[in-house]
Every structure is written in C-alpha cells, then in structure tokens.
Amino acid sequence: MKILSIESSCDETAAAIVEDRTVLSSVVNTQIEEHKKYGGVVPEIASRRHSENISAVVDKAVKDAGLTYSDIDAVAVTHAPGLIGALLVGVNFAKGLALSLDVPLIPVHHLRSHIAANYIAHKNLEPPFLCLLVSGGNTVLAEVKDYTCFNILGATRDDAAGECFDKAARQMGLSYPGGVTLDKIATTPDTKKYPLPTPILTGNEYDFSFSGLKTAVVNTVHNAKQKGEEIDVPVLAATLRAKVCDILKAKTFLAAKNLGYKKIVLAGGVSANSELRQVFEAECNKRNYELYFPPLSLCGDNAAMVGAQAIFEYKNGNIADMSLNATATLPINYTNEGNCNE
Ligand code: KG4
C-alpha cells in the first residue's frame, strides 16, 4: 500500500511516499533559517510558509518516488499535536487530496510518528517496548504495548527537555535551534563551576520537570552578567546536557526495571543528542538490554515517519472523514484500541 504522507506540525513542510517500512521518497522543506532571526518559531510565519510550500513539496515527493497521483493508495497526515495554524495547512491539503483521489484519509498523531521513525530504521523492531519520547514540545515515557496502543507512564509537568535546551541555549547566546547548537559546542561538565539543581518531584516517580533547570541556567547567565564575568558557554552547555541526560536515564531505567522491559526505544528531536545516545548505549550494554534510536535524518520532523505509522493506524481502522480537524494538544493514547487494557 503506497501512502502519501504529510507533516506540517511545526516549522518543517514535509511529504513522503512510504510502503510499509520502506521510504520511496521523502521531502523536507525546513523554515529554520527564517525563524532563527526571531530565536524561535513564529507560528504565523510557519503557517504562511506551509501554505506557500506544501503543493510543491507534495508534488516533489510523488515525482521522486517515480509515481503519479493515480498510484497513491491512501493519504496520511499529522493532525495533532502541534501549532494549530501549521497543522491546519497539512490537514486541509490532505483532505482535498484524499477526496480528489478517492482514497482513505489516515490521521496520524505526531508523537506516534516519531516512534515510527524507528520502524523505518530497524526493520525487525516490534512492540512491546519502553519508549522515551523527547522533543521540543513533549517529554513522555510510555509503554508501547502495540503499534497503536500506548500507556503513558510519565510526562513533563512543565517544560519539555528540548524546550529546556532551546531556552537555556538562547540565554547563552546560542542560535536557534538551541538544543542542536548546545550539543555541538558542549565540552566537559563542571558541576563545581555551574551547580545545577536536580528537580525533586512528589507523586508519580516517572514524571519529569525541566523548568527549574532552565531557570537555574538563566540565573547563572544573569548573575555573571551583573558581576561583569564571562560565562564559559561550552562548560555550562555540557553541565546542562549532562544533567538533563542523567534525569532522562534515571527515570527510563527505573521504569524498565520496575516493569520488566529489556527493549528501550528513543524517539523525537532530542534523541539526536550525542550524550543521550552514549549514556543510553552504555547503560543498555551494562544491563544487556536492546536499544533502538532513529538515524539523525529521521530524528527531526519529517513525513516518512508519518507514513510508517499510518499503515498501523489504517490496519486498526483509524480512518478519518472530511470532518477531520487539527488539534493542538492530544495525548498519545487518545484512542483505546486493540489489546489496550487502559
Ligand atoms: O521532534 P522535534 O524535531 O520537533 C518537535 O516535534 O518538537 O524536536 C525539536 C527539538 C528542539 O528542541 C531541538 O533543539 C531538539 O529537538 N534537538 C536537540 C538536538 N537536536 C535537536 N536537542 C539536543 N541535542 C540535539 N542534538
């Protein structure tokens, strides 16, 4: 089944043709350079650029796959969560396309597709597994019981890990997207020079909190400025990166031990982080666990991962009609299907 998939949840306009776990074409038009000027994504600009670019991006995906529109068996689209104006561009385009081609329309949850990036890279990967999903807008620890069946164990109570990286990096004078720049320039951590707090949470032991860390970096930078001192940015960046990775590791491996998971999957933009990958690799080797993460090309937003998830949504009967709408916020387990015992 050849699925034409569309992604426009943030600042990438993307389209792909995917057949099961094979990517026949993938086109990503990123707006990063434009948003860099403002230090972050400007939602109104993102929506306008999606509107301008989507038609050409979809056309290119069809041509690159060596196909014509009549070869398309279904249209899939990211419908949630994300920037509402940005999502609406993709959703409306997908609706028009599915209607005109007379093929099924498959709505795909953005976080589910980040997990599915792993199915493209690791052909034998199958649920159940434990997944740490770390992106710019979300930090979620979930049991992936089946392809469309998720149990959320914990999530961030405030900022996502990527948001913490991006905002702290901005304070350090690093360019957008800060997480990427911070990872590149970070050297060796020094907790004596830059002591950062470890968030202590009551209640759910699998929840995260990153806003206190972000504030600690902001205060460190402001205090230094007031005293006329120079910040050692590569060391502060490394100290923050190590702290965030420590927290993500501790919660994930606690859940793995408590729930008996020996298969761990990383997903989302922050899964590109070099230290996160190393730390998880070392821990999995030590415990004899299997570890999966996507290649760098599939960590950020793209449409190939939407197509990879879409086939499972389709098989599970998740097909939309022309009333499909975009939704800014939606939990990953918004449907209780299959053998879900939530
Ligand atoms: O998954 P994604 O592309 O978009 C969302 O769906 O949110 O994630 C973007 C986030 C940004 O916060 C970006 O700074 C972060 O992923 N990111 C990284 C790295 N690469 C991307 N954070 C830390 N280290 C990286 N190497």
PDB file of C-alpha atoms in Angstrom, residues 75-77 79 90-100 102-108 314 317-326 334:
ATOM      1  CA  VAL A  75      -3.199   9.911   2.226  1.00  0.00           C
ATOM      2  CA  ALA A  76      -1.888  10.265   5.788  1.00  0.00           C
ATOM      3  CA  VAL A  77      -1.439  13.494   7.723  1.00  0.00           C
ATOM      4  CA  HIS A  79      -3.423  16.060  12.711  1.00  0.00           C
ATOM      5  CA  GLY A  90      -1.409  19.957   6.221  1.00  0.00           C
ATOM      6  CA  VAL A  91      -4.793  18.629   7.330  1.00  0.00           C
ATOM      7  CA  ASN A  92      -6.751  20.675   4.791  1.00  0.00           C
ATOM      8  CA  PHE A  93      -4.357  19.842   1.974  1.00  0.00           C
ATOM      9  CA  ALA A  94      -4.567  16.129   2.841  1.00  0.00           C
ATOM     10  CA  LYS A  95      -8.372  16.259   2.938  1.00  0.00           C
ATOM     11  CA  GLY A  96      -8.513  17.833  -0.520  1.00  0.00           C
ATOM     12  CA  LEU A  97      -6.078  15.292  -1.895  1.00  0.00           C
ATOM     13  CA  ALA A  98      -7.818  12.255  -0.388  1.00  0.00           C
ATOM     14  CA  LEU A  99     -11.180  13.498  -1.667  1.00  0.00           C
ATOM     15  CA  SER A 100      -9.933  14.135  -5.181  1.00  0.00           C
ATOM     16  CA  ASP A 102     -10.908   8.960  -3.731  1.00  0.00           C
ATOM     17  CA  VAL A 103      -8.554   7.188  -1.280  1.00  0.00           C
ATOM     18  CA  PRO A 104      -8.682   6.774   2.535  1.00  0.00           C
ATOM     19  CA  LEU A 105      -7.525   9.635   4.772  1.00  0.00           C
ATOM     20  CA  ILE A 106      -5.427   8.490   7.756  1.00  0.00           C
ATOM     21  CA  PRO A 107      -4.902  10.827  10.734  1.00  0.00           C
ATOM     22  CA  VAL A 108      -1.555  10.317  12.492  1.00  0.00           C
ATOM     23  CA  TYR A 314      -5.088   2.116   8.841  1.00  0.00           C
ATOM     24  CA  GLY A 317      -9.386   1.217  11.457  1.00  0.00           C
ATOM     25  CA  ASN A 318      -8.261   4.735  12.254  1.00  0.00           C
ATOM     26  CA  ILE A 319      -9.598   6.365   9.093  1.00  0.00           C
ATOM     27  CA  ALA A 320     -10.955   9.901   9.013  1.00  0.00           C
ATOM     28  CA  ASP A 321     -13.713  11.519   7.021  1.00  0.00           C
ATOM     29  CA  MET A 322     -13.877  15.083   5.722  1.00  0.00           C
ATOM     30  CA  SER A 323     -14.691  16.407   9.208  1.00  0.00           C
ATOM     31  CA  LEU A 324     -11.086  15.756  10.329  1.00  0.00           C
ATOM     32  CA  ASN A 325      -9.753  18.763  12.219  1.00  0.00           C
ATOM     33  CA  ALA A 326      -6.352  19.709  13.577  1.00  0.00           C
ATOM     34  CA  TYR A 334      -6.107   9.235  22.670  1.00  0.00           C
TER      35      TYR A 334
END
